[in-house]
Tab-separated table of C-alpha atoms in Angstrom:
chain	number	residue	atom	x	y	z
A	1	MET	CA	93.060	93.969	136.280
A	2	ALA	CA	96.829	94.106	136.733
A	3	LEU	CA	97.158	91.434	134.038
A	4	ILE	CA	95.146	93.586	131.635
A	5	PHE	CA	97.434	96.558	132.166
A	6	PHE	CA	100.488	94.316	131.790
A	7	ILE	CA	99.262	92.986	128.435
A	8	ILE	CA	98.475	96.503	127.213
A	9	ILE	CA	101.945	97.702	128.251
A	10	VAL	CA	103.684	94.776	126.509
A	11	VAL	CA	101.739	95.284	123.286
A	12	GLY	CA	102.323	99.017	123.632
A	13	LEU	CA	106.074	98.426	123.748
A	14	PHE	CA	105.894	96.341	120.574
A	15	TYR	CA	103.882	99.094	118.932
A	16	TYR	CA	106.341	101.761	120.103
A	17	ARG	CA	109.255	99.843	118.617
A	18	ASN	CA	107.306	99.303	115.378
A	19	ARG	CA	105.026	102.343	115.376
A	20	ASN	CA	105.346	102.807	111.614
A	21	ASN	CA	103.837	99.380	111.008
A	22	PRO	CA	100.012	99.648	110.810
A	23	ARG	CA	99.592	96.031	111.892
A	24	PHE	CA	101.102	96.755	115.303
A	25	ARG	CA	99.077	99.951	115.530
A	26	ASN	CA	95.809	98.104	114.909
A	27	LEU	CA	96.807	95.366	117.347
A	28	PHE	CA	97.600	97.907	120.072
A	29	ILE	CA	94.271	99.691	119.524
A	30	LEU	CA	92.409	96.373	119.632
A	31	VAL	CA	94.125	95.206	122.829
A	32	SER	CA	93.597	98.587	124.524
A	33	LEU	CA	89.893	98.661	123.647
A	34	SER	CA	89.469	95.051	124.776
A	35	GLY	CA	91.166	95.868	128.074
A	36	ALA	CA	88.932	98.892	128.590
A	37	LEU	CA	85.906	96.728	127.821
A	38	VAL	CA	86.886	94.087	130.389
A	39	ILE	CA	87.472	96.757	133.050
A	40	ALA	CA	84.128	98.423	132.282
A	41	ILE	CA	82.280	95.091	132.458
A	42	GLN	CA	83.937	94.242	135.774
A	43	THR	CA	82.939	97.635	137.132
A	44	GLY	CA	79.343	97.076	136.017
A	45	GLN	CA	79.298	93.661	137.699
A	46	THR	CA	80.482	95.241	140.941
A	47	VAL	CA	77.597	97.711	140.824
A	48	GLN	CA	75.126	94.829	140.466
A	49	VAL	CA	76.650	92.999	143.440
A	50	LEU	CA	76.461	96.157	145.564
A	51	LYS	CA	72.784	96.507	144.671
A	52	LYS	CA	72.096	92.922	145.752
A	53	ILE	CA	73.970	93.428	149.016
A	54	ALA	CA	72.007	96.629	149.636
A	55	ASP	CA	68.734	94.745	149.112
A	56	GLN	CA	69.935	91.977	151.406
A	57	LYS	CA	70.811	94.431	154.184
A	58	HIS	CA	67.778	96.663	153.507
A	59	VAL	CA	69.818	99.806	152.934
A	60	SER	CA	70.275	102.210	150.049
A	61	VAL	CA	72.860	101.173	147.491
A	62	ASP	CA	74.503	104.572	147.963
A	63	ASP	CA	75.293	103.534	151.552
A	64	VAL	CA	77.213	100.441	150.419
A	65	TYR	CA	80.932	100.853	149.801
A	66	ALA	CA	83.339	98.364	148.206
A	67	SER	CA	87.112	98.075	148.547
A	68	SER	CA	87.469	97.579	144.781
A	69	ASN	CA	85.580	98.556	141.648
A	70	ALA	CA	86.283	95.083	140.214
A	71	LEU	CA	84.960	91.827	141.627
A	72	ASN	CA	87.615	90.067	143.685
A	73	ASP	CA	87.301	87.105	145.979
A	74	GLY	CA	87.872	88.385	149.507
A	75	MET	CA	86.956	91.993	148.735
A	76	THR	CA	85.444	93.927	151.613
A	77	VAL	CA	82.207	95.866	151.748
A	78	GLN	CA	81.395	98.646	154.183
A	79	ILE	CA	77.815	99.267	155.322
A	80	GLY	CA	77.644	101.978	157.937
A	81	LYS	CA	80.295	101.152	160.527
A	82	LYS	CA	80.340	97.440	159.741
A	83	TYR	CA	82.648	95.625	157.344
A	84	TYR	CA	81.877	92.440	155.438
A	85	VAL	CA	84.101	90.125	153.437
A	86	VAL	CA	82.689	88.860	150.134
A	87	ASN	CA	83.692	85.423	148.871
A	88	PHE	CA	82.747	84.253	145.380
A	89	ASN	CA	82.578	80.847	143.746
A	90	ASN	CA	84.777	80.062	140.736
A	91	ASP	CA	82.562	81.700	138.101
A	92	GLN	CA	81.481	84.548	140.419
A	93	SER	CA	77.825	83.610	140.031
A	94	ASN	CA	77.331	83.254	143.810
A	95	TYR	CA	78.747	85.073	146.779
A	96	ASN	CA	78.880	84.668	150.537
A	97	LEU	CA	78.752	87.690	152.842
A	98	LYS	CA	80.369	87.473	156.273
A	99	GLU	CA	80.965	90.201	158.836
A	100	THR	CA	84.612	90.856	159.563
A	101	GLN	CA	86.956	93.203	161.402
A	102	LEU	CA	89.676	95.104	159.541
A	103	VAL	CA	93.019	96.068	161.044
A	104	ASN	CA	93.693	98.796	158.481
A	105	PRO	CA	90.496	99.534	156.556
A	106	PRO	CA	91.264	100.380	152.903
A	107	LYS	CA	89.618	103.203	151.043
A	108	HIS	CA	86.125	102.147	150.002
A	109	VAL	CA	84.129	103.529	147.093
A	110	ASN	CA	80.398	103.425	146.530
A	111	LYS	CA	78.258	102.986	143.430
A	112	ALA	CA	78.141	106.669	142.554
A	113	GLN	CA	81.929	106.896	142.369
A	114	PHE	CA	82.190	104.518	139.428
A	115	ASN	CA	78.700	104.477	137.970
A	116	PHE	CA	79.212	107.786	136.109
A	117	GLY	CA	75.657	108.900	136.921
A	118	PHE	CA	74.391	112.269	138.101
A	119	GLY	CA	71.253	110.892	139.689
A	120	GLY	CA	69.173	114.079	139.412
A	121	THR	CA	65.858	114.031	137.552
A	122	ASP	CA	63.196	116.606	136.760
A	123	SER	CA	59.484	116.351	137.549
A	124	ASN	CA	58.995	114.064	134.542
A	125	GLY	CA	61.704	111.673	135.672
A	126	VAL	CA	64.173	112.750	132.985
A	127	ASP	CA	67.812	112.709	134.062
A	128	TYR	CA	69.233	115.465	131.880
A	129	GLY	CA	72.660	115.058	133.446
A	130	SER	CA	72.922	111.447	132.307
A	131	ILE	CA	71.608	112.353	128.858
A	132	ALA	CA	74.216	115.102	128.551
A	133	LEU	CA	76.943	112.719	129.675
A	134	LYS	CA	75.782	110.114	127.154
A	135	PHE	CA	75.964	112.742	124.423
A	136	ILE	CA	79.526	113.563	125.455
A	137	VAL	CA	80.533	109.893	125.632
A	138	GLY	CA	78.952	109.213	122.229
A	139	LEU	CA	80.718	112.212	120.690
A	140	ILE	CA	84.055	111.140	122.143
A	141	MET	CA	83.611	107.593	120.850
A	142	VAL	CA	82.727	108.802	117.338
A	143	VAL	CA	85.782	111.075	117.274
A	144	LEU	CA	87.996	108.264	118.592
A	145	GLN	CA	86.777	105.780	115.999
A	146	ILE	CA	87.320	108.306	113.205
A	147	ASN	CA	90.835	109.172	114.347
A	148	LEU	CA	91.913	105.634	115.242
A	149	SER	CA	90.665	104.238	111.941
A	150	GLY	CA	92.609	106.940	110.090
A	151	LYS	CA	89.621	108.049	108.009
A	152	GLY	CA	89.473	111.712	108.980
A	153	ASN	CA	85.688	111.826	108.491
A	154	LEU	CA	82.581	109.637	108.450
A	155	ALA	CA	82.497	109.302	104.647
A	156	PRO	CA	82.471	105.534	103.978
A	157	SER	CA	85.154	104.082	101.736
A	158	ASN	CA	83.970	100.465	101.952
A	159	ALA	CA	81.171	98.266	103.283
A	160	LEU	CA	82.660	98.059	106.780
A	161	ASP	CA	82.762	101.853	107.097
A	162	GLN	CA	79.132	102.098	106.010
A	163	LEU	CA	78.063	99.408	108.473
A	164	GLN	CA	80.083	101.037	111.236
A	165	ASN	CA	78.335	104.365	110.682
A	166	TYR	CA	74.861	102.814	110.660
A	167	ILE	CA	75.319	100.732	113.802
A	168	LEU	CA	77.202	103.397	115.742
A	169	GLY	CA	74.470	105.919	114.951
A	170	GLY	CA	71.803	103.408	115.955
A	171	ILE	CA	73.545	102.616	119.238
A	172	ILE	CA	73.987	106.251	120.213
A	173	GLY	CA	70.531	107.352	119.059
A	174	GLY	CA	68.734	104.416	120.655
A	175	ILE	CA	70.445	104.531	124.030
A	176	ILE	CA	70.813	108.233	124.817
A	177	TYR	CA	67.148	108.660	125.796
A	178	ASN	CA	66.778	105.224	127.392
A	179	SER	CA	66.864	105.855	131.121
A	180	GLN	CA	67.056	102.113	131.829
A	181	ILE	CA	70.580	102.000	130.397
A	182	THR	CA	73.173	103.684	132.579
A	183	VAL	CA	76.107	105.651	131.269
A	184	LEU	CA	78.433	102.843	132.321
A	185	GLN	CA	76.391	100.312	130.345
A	186	PHE	CA	76.435	102.745	127.423
A	187	VAL	CA	80.233	102.852	127.593
A	188	VAL	CA	80.376	99.038	127.678
A	189	ILE	CA	78.132	98.776	124.600
A	190	LEU	CA	80.233	101.306	122.683
A	191	LEU	CA	83.413	99.480	123.660
A	192	ILE	CA	81.946	96.157	122.510
A	193	TRP	CA	81.165	97.638	119.103
A	194	SER	CA	84.586	99.296	118.899
A	195	VAL	CA	86.306	95.994	119.693
A	196	ILE	CA	84.288	94.272	116.950
A	197	VAL	CA	85.147	97.004	114.422
A	198	PHE	CA	88.870	97.004	115.146
A	199	THR	CA	88.986	93.199	115.271
A	200	ILE	CA	87.603	93.127	111.737
A	201	LYS	CA	89.983	95.916	110.728
A	202	PHE	CA	92.918	93.973	112.168
A	203	LEU	CA	91.875	90.751	110.418
A	204	THR	CA	91.368	92.465	107.054
A	205	GLY	CA	94.880	93.842	107.362
A	206	GLN	CA	96.257	90.359	107.990
A	207	SER	CA	94.380	88.366	105.361
A	208	ASN	CA	93.714	89.297	101.759
A	209	SER	CA	90.844	86.792	101.617
A	210	ILE	CA	89.092	88.326	104.626
A	211	ASN	CA	89.688	91.787	103.191
A	212	LYS	CA	87.990	90.776	99.936
A	213	LEU	CA	85.116	89.175	101.838
A	214	ILE	CA	84.497	92.232	104.026
A	215	ASN	CA	85.476	95.157	101.816
A	216	GLY	CA	85.182	93.632	98.360
A	217	THR	CA	87.415	94.441	95.395
A	218	PRO	CA	87.207	96.985	92.565
A	219	GLN	CA	85.209	95.625	89.626
A	220	VAL	CA	85.937	96.619	86.024
A	221	LEU	CA	82.583	97.240	84.333
A	222	ILE	CA	83.836	98.764	81.079
A	223	LEU	CA	87.103	97.932	79.362
A	224	ASP	CA	88.154	99.386	76.004
A	225	GLY	CA	84.626	100.570	75.265
A	226	LYS	CA	83.013	97.196	76.002
A	227	VAL	CA	80.565	96.793	78.876
A	228	ASN	CA	80.846	93.641	80.979
A	229	VAL	CA	77.097	93.139	81.427
A	230	THR	CA	77.416	90.021	83.581
A	231	ARG	CA	79.748	91.710	86.049
A	232	ALA	CA	77.598	94.844	86.129
A	233	LEU	CA	74.492	92.817	86.964
A	234	ASN	CA	76.365	90.769	89.573
A	235	THR	CA	77.397	93.979	91.326
A	236	GLY	CA	73.837	95.328	91.188
A	237	VAL	CA	74.472	98.064	88.622
A	238	ASN	CA	71.723	98.336	86.026
A	239	ALA	CA	71.996	100.145	82.698
A	240	ASN	CA	70.350	103.364	83.888
A	241	GLU	CA	72.624	103.578	86.918
A	242	LEU	CA	75.716	102.907	84.823
A	243	ALA	CA	74.719	105.590	82.323
A	244	PHE	CA	74.057	108.023	85.179
A	245	LYS	CA	77.465	107.376	86.731
A	246	LEU	CA	79.115	107.925	83.354
A	247	ARG	CA	77.249	111.197	82.847
A	248	THR	CA	78.352	112.471	86.252
A	249	ASP	CA	81.923	111.959	85.020
A	250	GLY	CA	81.179	113.883	81.852
A	251	VAL	CA	81.025	110.831	79.586
A	252	SER	CA	78.052	110.541	77.244
A	253	ASN	CA	79.186	107.563	75.150
A	254	PHE	CA	80.426	104.378	76.800
A	255	ARG	CA	82.454	103.649	73.659
A	256	ASP	CA	84.765	106.479	74.716
A	257	VAL	CA	85.568	104.733	77.994
A	258	LYS	CA	88.888	102.966	78.248
A	259	ASN	CA	88.271	101.749	81.786
A	260	ALA	CA	85.390	102.139	84.231
A	261	THR	CA	85.955	100.556	87.639
A	262	LEU	CA	83.356	100.261	90.375
A	263	GLU	CA	85.199	100.995	93.626
A	264	GLN	CA	84.419	99.496	97.043
A	265	ASN	CA	82.536	102.623	98.114
A	266	GLY	CA	80.177	102.421	95.116
A	267	GLN	CA	81.858	105.199	93.144
A	268	LEU	CA	82.691	104.662	89.485
A	269	THR	CA	86.227	105.610	88.457
A	270	VAL	CA	86.206	106.409	84.752
A	271	THR	CA	89.088	106.951	82.349
A	272	THR	CA	88.586	107.650	78.668
A	273	PHE	CA	90.976	106.960	75.820
A	274	LYS	CA	92.141	110.563	76.113
A	275	ASP	CA	92.973	110.230	79.803
A	276	GLN	CA	96.004	108.706	81.430
A	277	ALA	CA	95.219	105.251	82.808
A	278	ILE	CA	94.809	104.929	86.576
A	279	ASN	CA	97.587	102.890	88.114
A	280	TYR	CA	96.362	100.663	90.932
A	281	PRO	CA	98.939	99.342	93.437
A	282	ILE	CA	100.123	95.807	92.807
A	283	ILE	CA	101.136	95.501	96.489
A	284	ALA	CA	99.463	97.349	99.337
A	285	ASP	CA	100.064	96.859	103.060
A	286	GLY	CA	102.246	93.832	102.429
A	287	GLN	CA	99.611	92.005	100.351
A	288	ILE	CA	99.476	91.305	96.621
A	289	ASN	CA	96.579	92.615	94.568
A	290	LYS	CA	96.162	89.590	92.324
A	291	LEU	CA	93.700	91.355	90.028
A	292	VAL	CA	96.229	94.082	89.247
A	293	MET	CA	98.957	91.466	88.882
A	294	GLU	CA	96.870	89.583	86.322
A	295	ARG	CA	96.150	92.771	84.395
A	296	ALA	CA	99.865	93.522	84.302
A	297	GLY	CA	100.487	90.064	82.857
A	298	ILE	CA	103.013	88.926	85.449
A	299	THR	CA	103.056	86.010	87.866
A	300	GLU	CA	103.763	85.982	91.579
A	301	PRO	CA	107.229	84.380	91.139
A	302	GLN	CA	108.095	87.145	88.679
A	303	LEU	CA	106.932	89.753	91.161
A	304	VAL	CA	108.985	88.140	93.929
A	305	GLU	CA	112.028	88.181	91.654
A	306	MET	CA	111.494	91.885	90.920
A	307	LEU	CA	111.370	92.560	94.649
A	308	LYS	CA	114.552	90.559	95.220
A	309	LYS	CA	116.380	92.915	92.892
A	310	GLN	CA	115.341	95.712	95.234
A	311	HIS	CA	116.426	93.670	98.274
A	312	THR	CA	112.988	93.302	99.786
A	313	ILE	CA	110.104	90.851	100.185
A	314	ILE	CA	106.321	91.183	99.920
A	315	PRO	CA	105.519	91.550	103.679
A	316	ASP	CA	108.020	94.438	103.919
A	317	VAL	CA	106.328	96.459	101.156
A	318	TYR	CA	103.997	99.276	102.139
A	319	LEU	CA	103.107	100.217	98.551
A	320	ALA	CA	104.267	99.071	95.109
A	321	GLN	CA	103.132	100.142	91.639
A	322	LEU	CA	104.120	99.141	88.129
A	323	ASN	CA	104.955	102.031	85.825
A	324	ASN	CA	106.019	101.174	82.273
A	325	GLY	CA	107.311	97.801	83.404
A	326	LYS	CA	109.269	99.266	86.318
A	327	LEU	CA	108.291	98.355	89.859
A	328	ASN	CA	108.272	101.353	92.186
A	329	VAL	CA	108.431	100.209	95.788
A	330	VAL	CA	107.818	101.995	99.078
A	331	LYS	CA	108.978	99.860	101.994
A	332	TYR	CA	108.004	99.898	105.626
A	333	PRO	CA	110.591	101.504	107.920
A	334	MET	CA	113.257	99.150	109.273
A	335	LYS	CA	111.747	96.683	111.715
A	336	SER	CA	113.107	96.586	115.223
A	337	ARG	CA	115.363	93.932	116.675
A	338	ILE	CA	112.458	92.743	118.810
A	339	LEU	CA	110.438	91.850	115.720
A	340	ARG	CA	113.393	90.054	114.123
A	341	LYS	CA	113.877	87.931	117.231
A	342	PHE	CA	110.155	87.261	117.327
A	343	LYS	CA	110.217	85.991	113.730
A	344	ARG	CA	113.096	83.654	114.514
């Protein structure tokens, strides 16, 4: 467990020195959630071992106390006035229990102190305390995922957001009323899903190919009044749906459309010949948008040369847009000396 905290602290220091870089932010969130998951799983394993020891000694699990809430070889267990040392094999699949005498007995904790359960039920066997706690845990996790992902709300902006909402809702709704799943197990399940979500988020921020695979790319369905039927059908947009989306934007004739782009969230962004064209970023989060680059009619070497004139490189660019042939660049804040040494 000490190693987990050490790793979190080290990554936290990197994030603190580069807190304006979203890649370090996502990495720190991912490492922290993974560490919390490992700790929660270890705690759950300890509860299971205490239950087995209680069955072995024919006592209530609430009367069994452990010296640690994580499984450790040589940990001690207190049952009544007796102490036992627990030795595990390499993979902790088997244990040996032996009575021992302690010179200075450490503080022992029992199942209830790290199982997060209230234990009280009504006449129908419903533990309203645990249900209430699950509601609170679920609410906290939803709020955390919203804030950590930087969305501000649950409105999906891409396929990953939509999937995240569906699965998170299914997890919370399906587990809250299941008395067989403890609050601790509920926390572990939520942490597992959070780790998966932020792993994907981290990977999509590192690789343009993975980002396209997961989130997709904007698709131009109408250009200069001409409908790209093949692309529309490939994206699952039929004629009635396309006409409906145009009408919702106040366009009755597709010939009036200069550009209609299907965004990753399924919305259609429409500009007519009377409107000013939408300018998509050619570089975002240190990655080139090749589709925009092709539309602008420039090559990657040309783009690199334009960046050189502004004394920067692609990975250092937070946002860049082409306006009338001029490249407007917003760079990340200056990287720390730690990152420079790391790159060397």
